mmCIF file with all atom_site columns, C-alpha atoms and ligand atoms in Angstrom:
data_model
loop_
_atom_site.group_PDB
_atom_site.id
_atom_site.type_symbol
_atom_site.label_atom_id
_atom_site.label_alt_id
_atom_site.label_comp_id
_atom_site.label_asym_id
_atom_site.label_entity_id
_atom_site.label_seq_id
_atom_site.pdbx_PDB_ins_code
_atom_site.Cartn_x
_atom_site.Cartn_y
_atom_site.Cartn_z
_atom_site.occupancy
_atom_site.B_iso_or_equiv
_atom_site.pdbx_formal_charge
_atom_site.auth_seq_id
_atom_site.auth_comp_id
_atom_site.auth_asym_id
_atom_site.auth_atom_id
_atom_site.pdbx_PDB_model_num
ATOM   1   C  CA  . MET A 1 1   ? 72.164  122.403 87.654  1.00 0.00 ? 1   MET A CA  1
ATOM   2   C  CA  . ARG A 1 2   ? 74.715  122.793 89.814  1.00 0.00 ? 2   ARG A CA  1
ATOM   3   C  CA  . CYS A 1 3   ? 78.353  121.946 89.119  1.00 0.00 ? 3   CYS A CA  1
ATOM   4   C  CA  . ASN A 1 4   ? 79.237  118.256 90.339  1.00 0.00 ? 4   ASN A CA  1
ATOM   5   C  CA  . TYR A 1 5   ? 82.312  119.599 92.166  1.00 0.00 ? 5   TYR A CA  1
ATOM   6   C  CA  . CYS A 1 6   ? 82.343  122.590 93.389  1.00 0.00 ? 6   CYS A CA  1
ATOM   7   C  CA  . ARG A 1 7   ? 78.475  123.116 94.033  1.00 0.00 ? 7   ARG A CA  1
ATOM   8   C  CA  . LYS A 1 8   ? 78.222  126.604 92.384  1.00 0.00 ? 8   LYS A CA  1
ATOM   9   C  CA  . PRO A 1 9   ? 75.311  127.092 90.379  1.00 0.00 ? 9   PRO A CA  1
ATOM   10  C  CA  . ALA A 1 10  ? 76.129  126.014 86.929  1.00 0.00 ? 10  ALA A CA  1
ATOM   11  C  CA  . ARG A 1 11  ? 75.287  126.429 82.888  1.00 0.00 ? 11  ARG A CA  1
ATOM   12  C  CA  . LEU A 1 12  ? 72.372  124.945 82.616  1.00 0.00 ? 12  LEU A CA  1
ATOM   13  C  CA  . MET A 1 13  ? 72.243  121.624 81.093  1.00 0.00 ? 13  MET A CA  1
ATOM   14  C  CA  . ARG A 1 14  ? 75.943  121.449 82.415  1.00 0.00 ? 14  ARG A CA  1
ATOM   15  C  CA  . ARG A 1 15  ? 76.887  119.595 85.013  1.00 0.00 ? 15  ARG A CA  1
ATOM   16  C  CA  . VAL A 1 16  ? 80.373  121.565 85.577  1.00 0.00 ? 16  VAL A CA  1
ATOM   17  C  CA  . CYS A 1 17  ? 81.138  125.237 85.590  1.00 0.00 ? 17  CYS A CA  1
ATOM   18  C  CA  . SER A 1 18  ? 84.306  127.411 83.111  1.00 0.00 ? 18  SER A CA  1
ATOM   19  C  CA  . PRO A 1 19  ? 86.025  126.588 86.032  1.00 0.00 ? 19  PRO A CA  1
ATOM   20  C  CA  . CYS A 1 20  ? 85.696  124.024 87.559  1.00 0.00 ? 20  CYS A CA  1
ATOM   21  C  CA  . ALA A 1 21  ? 86.051  122.389 83.335  1.00 0.00 ? 21  ALA A CA  1
ATOM   22  C  CA  . LYS A 1 22  ? 89.074  123.941 82.850  1.00 0.00 ? 22  LYS A CA  1
ATOM   23  C  CA  . VAL A 1 23  ? 90.552  122.406 86.207  1.00 0.00 ? 23  VAL A CA  1
ATOM   24  C  CA  . ILE A 1 24  ? 89.784  119.292 84.498  1.00 0.00 ? 24  ILE A CA  1
ATOM   25  C  CA  . VAL A 1 25  ? 91.388  120.262 81.380  1.00 0.00 ? 25  VAL A CA  1
ATOM   26  C  CA  . ILE A 1 26  ? 94.170  121.641 82.408  1.00 0.00 ? 26  ILE A CA  1
ATOM   27  C  CA  . VAL A 1 27  ? 94.852  118.198 84.633  1.00 0.00 ? 27  VAL A CA  1
ATOM   28  C  CA  . GLU A 1 28  ? 94.013  115.817 81.676  1.00 0.00 ? 28  GLU A CA  1
ATOM   29  C  CA  . ARG A 1 29  ? 95.896  117.200 79.125  1.00 0.00 ? 29  ARG A CA  1
ATOM   30  C  CA  . SER A 1 30  ? 98.509  116.249 81.477  1.00 0.00 ? 30  SER A CA  1
ATOM   31  C  CA  . GLY A 1 31  ? 97.970  113.104 81.718  1.00 0.00 ? 31  GLY A CA  1
ATOM   32  C  CA  . GLY A 1 32  ? 98.627  112.154 85.389  1.00 0.00 ? 32  GLY A CA  1
ATOM   33  C  CA  . GLN A 1 33  ? 102.655 112.533 85.044  1.00 0.00 ? 33  GLN A CA  1
ATOM   34  C  CA  . VAL A 1 34  ? 103.162 115.811 86.387  1.00 0.00 ? 34  VAL A CA  1
ATOM   35  C  CA  . GLY A 1 35  ? 101.322 115.540 89.963  1.00 0.00 ? 35  GLY A CA  1
ATOM   36  C  CA  . ILE A 1 36  ? 100.214 117.882 91.856  1.00 0.00 ? 36  ILE A CA  1
ATOM   37  C  CA  . ALA A 1 37  ? 102.966 120.396 92.500  1.00 0.00 ? 37  ALA A CA  1
ATOM   38  C  CA  . GLY A 1 38  ? 104.256 120.947 88.432  1.00 0.00 ? 38  GLY A CA  1
ATOM   39  C  CA  . LEU A 1 39  ? 100.219 121.164 88.132  1.00 0.00 ? 39  LEU A CA  1
ATOM   40  C  CA  . VAL A 1 40  ? 100.304 123.709 90.528  1.00 0.00 ? 40  VAL A CA  1
ATOM   41  C  CA  . ASP A 1 41  ? 102.033 126.263 87.649  1.00 0.00 ? 41  ASP A CA  1
ATOM   42  C  CA  . LEU A 1 42  ? 99.631  125.227 85.237  1.00 0.00 ? 42  LEU A CA  1
ATOM   43  C  CA  . PHE A 1 43  ? 96.841  126.403 86.742  1.00 0.00 ? 43  PHE A CA  1
ATOM   44  C  CA  . ILE A 1 44  ? 98.388  129.844 87.962  1.00 0.00 ? 44  ILE A CA  1
ATOM   45  C  CA  . ALA A 1 45  ? 99.433  130.028 85.033  1.00 0.00 ? 45  ALA A CA  1
ATOM   46  C  CA  . GLU A 1 46  ? 95.481  130.365 83.231  1.00 0.00 ? 46  GLU A CA  1
ATOM   47  C  CA  . GLY A 1 47  ? 94.268  132.295 86.610  1.00 0.00 ? 47  GLY A CA  1
ATOM   48  C  CA  . LEU A 1 48  ? 93.023  129.857 89.250  1.00 0.00 ? 48  LEU A CA  1
ATOM   49  C  CA  . GLU A 1 49  ? 92.248  129.716 92.477  1.00 0.00 ? 49  GLU A CA  1
ATOM   50  C  CA  . ARG A 1 50  ? 93.928  127.235 94.799  1.00 0.00 ? 50  ARG A CA  1
ATOM   51  C  CA  . GLU A 1 51  ? 89.532  126.793 95.967  1.00 0.00 ? 51  GLU A CA  1
ATOM   52  C  CA  . GLN A 1 52  ? 88.363  126.515 92.854  1.00 0.00 ? 52  GLN A CA  1
ATOM   53  C  CA  . VAL A 1 53  ? 91.435  123.505 92.041  1.00 0.00 ? 53  VAL A CA  1
ATOM   54  C  CA  . ASP A 1 54  ? 91.005  122.595 95.556  1.00 0.00 ? 54  ASP A CA  1
ATOM   55  C  CA  . ALA A 1 55  ? 87.157  121.866 95.093  1.00 0.00 ? 55  ALA A CA  1
ATOM   56  C  CA  . VAL A 1 56  ? 87.822  119.748 92.236  1.00 0.00 ? 56  VAL A CA  1
ATOM   57  C  CA  . LEU A 1 57  ? 90.454  117.807 92.685  1.00 0.00 ? 57  LEU A CA  1
ATOM   58  C  CA  . ASP A 1 58  ? 88.803  116.609 95.648  1.00 0.00 ? 58  ASP A CA  1
ATOM   59  C  CA  . ALA A 1 59  ? 85.077  116.202 94.068  1.00 0.00 ? 59  ALA A CA  1
ATOM   60  C  CA  . LYS A 1 60  ? 83.220  112.765 95.932  1.00 0.00 ? 60  LYS A CA  1
ATOM   61  C  CA  . ILE A 1 61  ? 81.395  111.995 92.812  1.00 0.00 ? 61  ILE A CA  1
ATOM   62  C  CA  . GLY A 1 62  ? 79.549  108.702 93.317  1.00 0.00 ? 62  GLY A CA  1
ATOM   63  C  CA  . GLY A 1 63  ? 81.639  107.349 95.482  1.00 0.00 ? 63  GLY A CA  1
ATOM   64  C  CA  . ALA A 1 64  ? 84.674  106.757 92.565  1.00 0.00 ? 64  ALA A CA  1
ATOM   65  C  CA  . PRO A 1 65  ? 88.470  107.754 93.365  1.00 0.00 ? 65  PRO A CA  1
ATOM   66  C  CA  . THR A 1 66  ? 88.495  111.716 93.351  1.00 0.00 ? 66  THR A CA  1
ATOM   67  C  CA  . ILE A 1 67  ? 91.271  113.188 90.929  1.00 0.00 ? 67  ILE A CA  1
ATOM   68  C  CA  . ARG A 1 68  ? 93.337  114.202 93.709  1.00 0.00 ? 68  ARG A CA  1
ATOM   69  C  CA  . ASP A 1 69  ? 93.732  110.336 94.217  1.00 0.00 ? 69  ASP A CA  1
ATOM   70  C  CA  . ARG A 1 70  ? 93.722  109.448 89.796  1.00 0.00 ? 70  ARG A CA  1
ATOM   71  C  CA  . LEU A 1 71  ? 97.173  111.723 90.437  1.00 0.00 ? 71  LEU A CA  1
ATOM   72  C  CA  . THR A 1 72  ? 98.410  110.360 93.920  1.00 0.00 ? 72  THR A CA  1
ATOM   73  C  CA  . SER A 1 73  ? 98.150  106.653 92.581  1.00 0.00 ? 73  SER A CA  1
ATOM   74  C  CA  . ASN A 1 74  ? 99.626  107.824 89.088  1.00 0.00 ? 74  ASN A CA  1
ATOM   75  C  CA  . LEU A 1 75  ? 102.493 109.933 90.834  1.00 0.00 ? 75  LEU A CA  1
ATOM   76  C  CA  . THR A 1 76  ? 102.603 106.891 93.267  1.00 0.00 ? 76  THR A CA  1
ATOM   77  C  CA  . ASN A 1 77  ? 103.660 104.497 90.488  1.00 0.00 ? 77  ASN A CA  1
ATOM   78  C  CA  . ALA A 1 78  ? 106.106 106.045 88.636  1.00 0.00 ? 78  ALA A CA  1
ATOM   79  C  CA  . LEU A 1 79  ? 108.200 106.517 90.961  1.00 0.00 ? 79  LEU A CA  1
ATOM   80  C  CA  . MET A 1 80  ? 107.481 103.057 92.396  1.00 0.00 ? 80  MET A CA  1
ATOM   81  C  CA  . GLN A 1 81  ? 108.501 102.446 88.749  1.00 0.00 ? 81  GLN A CA  1
ATOM   82  C  CA  . GLY A 1 82  ? 110.943 104.390 88.475  1.00 0.00 ? 82  GLY A CA  1
ATOM   83  C  CA  . LEU A 1 83  ? 112.861 102.697 91.661  1.00 0.00 ? 83  LEU A CA  1
ATOM   84  C  CA  . GLY A 1 84  ? 112.353 99.576  89.256  1.00 0.00 ? 84  GLY A CA  1
ATOM   85  C  CA  . MET A 1 85  ? 109.565 98.162  91.199  1.00 0.00 ? 85  MET A CA  1
ATOM   86  C  CA  . PRO A 1 86  ? 105.676 97.385  90.070  1.00 0.00 ? 86  PRO A CA  1
ATOM   87  C  CA  . GLY A 1 87  ? 104.115 100.105 91.268  1.00 0.00 ? 87  GLY A CA  1
ATOM   88  C  CA  . ARG A 1 88  ? 99.916  98.881  91.678  1.00 0.00 ? 88  ARG A CA  1
ATOM   89  C  CA  . GLN A 1 89  ? 98.752  101.368 92.871  1.00 0.00 ? 89  GLN A CA  1
ATOM   90  C  CA  . THR A 1 90  ? 95.142  102.527 92.282  1.00 0.00 ? 90  THR A CA  1
ATOM   91  C  CA  . PRO A 1 91  ? 93.627  105.101 92.569  1.00 0.00 ? 91  PRO A CA  1
ATOM   92  C  CA  . ASP A 1 92  ? 90.993  103.225 94.917  1.00 0.00 ? 92  ASP A CA  1
ATOM   93  C  CA  . ASP A 1 93  ? 93.893  101.785 97.231  1.00 0.00 ? 93  ASP A CA  1
ATOM   94  C  CA  . VAL A 1 94  ? 94.673  105.536 97.250  1.00 0.00 ? 94  VAL A CA  1
ATOM   95  C  CA  . ARG A 1 95  ? 91.140  106.595 98.422  1.00 0.00 ? 95  ARG A CA  1
ATOM   96  C  CA  . ARG A 1 96  ? 91.411  104.002 101.318 1.00 0.00 ? 96  ARG A CA  1
ATOM   97  C  CA  . VAL A 1 97  ? 93.819  104.812 102.410 1.00 0.00 ? 97  VAL A CA  1
ATOM   98  C  CA  . ARG A 1 98  ? 92.815  107.805 102.658 1.00 0.00 ? 98  ARG A CA  1
ATOM   99  C  CA  . GLU A 1 99  ? 89.158  107.430 104.134 1.00 0.00 ? 99  GLU A CA  1
ATOM   100 C  CA  . ALA A 1 100 ? 90.940  105.358 106.952 1.00 0.00 ? 100 ALA A CA  1
ATOM   101 C  CA  . MET A 1 101 ? 93.794  107.665 108.284 1.00 0.00 ? 101 MET A CA  1
ATOM   102 C  CA  . LYS A 1 102 ? 91.079  110.867 107.941 1.00 0.00 ? 102 LYS A CA  1
ATOM   103 C  CA  . SER A 1 103 ? 88.795  107.868 110.315 1.00 0.00 ? 103 SER A CA  1
ATOM   104 C  CA  . GLY A 1 104 ? 92.077  107.476 112.457 1.00 0.00 ? 104 GLY A CA  1
ATOM   105 C  CA  . ALA A 1 105 ? 90.908  103.634 111.971 1.00 0.00 ? 105 ALA A CA  1
ATOM   106 C  CA  . GLY A 1 106 ? 94.123  103.312 109.906 1.00 0.00 ? 106 GLY A CA  1
ATOM   107 C  CA  . ALA A 1 107 ? 96.405  105.700 112.063 1.00 0.00 ? 107 ALA A CA  1
ATOM   108 C  CA  . GLY A 1 108 ? 99.239  104.952 113.574 1.00 0.00 ? 108 GLY A CA  1
ATOM   109 C  CA  . THR A 1 109 ? 98.862  101.190 111.682 1.00 0.00 ? 109 THR A CA  1
ATOM   110 C  CA  . TRP A 1 110 ? 102.188 101.709 109.576 1.00 0.00 ? 110 TRP A CA  1
ATOM   111 C  CA  . SER A 1 111 ? 105.262 103.645 109.068 1.00 0.00 ? 111 SER A CA  1
ATOM   112 C  CA  . GLY A 1 112 ? 108.911 104.873 107.473 1.00 0.00 ? 112 GLY A CA  1
ATOM   113 C  CA  . GLY A 1 113 ? 109.572 102.130 105.686 1.00 0.00 ? 113 GLY A CA  1
ATOM   114 C  CA  . GLU A 1 114 ? 106.907 99.816  106.089 1.00 0.00 ? 114 GLU A CA  1
ATOM   115 C  CA  . THR A 1 115 ? 104.618 99.513  103.409 1.00 0.00 ? 115 THR A CA  1
ATOM   116 C  CA  . PRO A 1 116 ? 101.074 100.915 102.780 1.00 0.00 ? 116 PRO A CA  1
ATOM   117 C  CA  . PRO A 1 117 ? 97.965  99.190  102.893 1.00 0.00 ? 117 PRO A CA  1
ATOM   118 C  CA  . GLY A 1 118 ? 96.467  98.716  99.411  1.00 0.00 ? 118 GLY A CA  1
ATOM   119 C  CA  . TRP A 1 119 ? 100.551 98.564  97.562  1.00 0.00 ? 119 TRP A CA  1
ATOM   120 C  CA  . SER A 1 120 ? 101.800 95.502  95.116  1.00 0.00 ? 120 SER A CA  1
ATOM   121 C  CA  . HIS A 1 121 ? 100.748 92.288  97.077  1.00 0.00 ? 121 HIS A CA  1
ATOM   122 C  CA  . GLY A 1 122 ? 103.686 91.101  95.210  1.00 0.00 ? 122 GLY A CA  1
HETATM 123 ZN ZN1 . LIG B 2 .   ? 83.044  124.480 89.328  1.00 0.00 ? 201 LIG B ZN1 1
#
């Protein structure tokens, strides 16, 4: 059985190894309100390595948005709500934008000042 996140061998009957489980616990404990920058401090405090953290944050499991996508959408929505906007970006929206940018298909289609695709439709 290998870890779902970092692909290293995990303990028997487990799909997540203990360092990855630790990362997930920290993310969940934060309630998604801290953002990546704030979480990094928590990860360091727990003695986790950046590689380990990245493996968990960027793990793609069954086509679902990654944890990083979820954190990004949470943070974006929190920022938008702070500005009095609806803030309805979902993790799926983040994933779509990220994948579009990576493939090059969406690169250059939006720039500063414009509304990125997938954001609130009003
Ligand atoms: Zn792992």
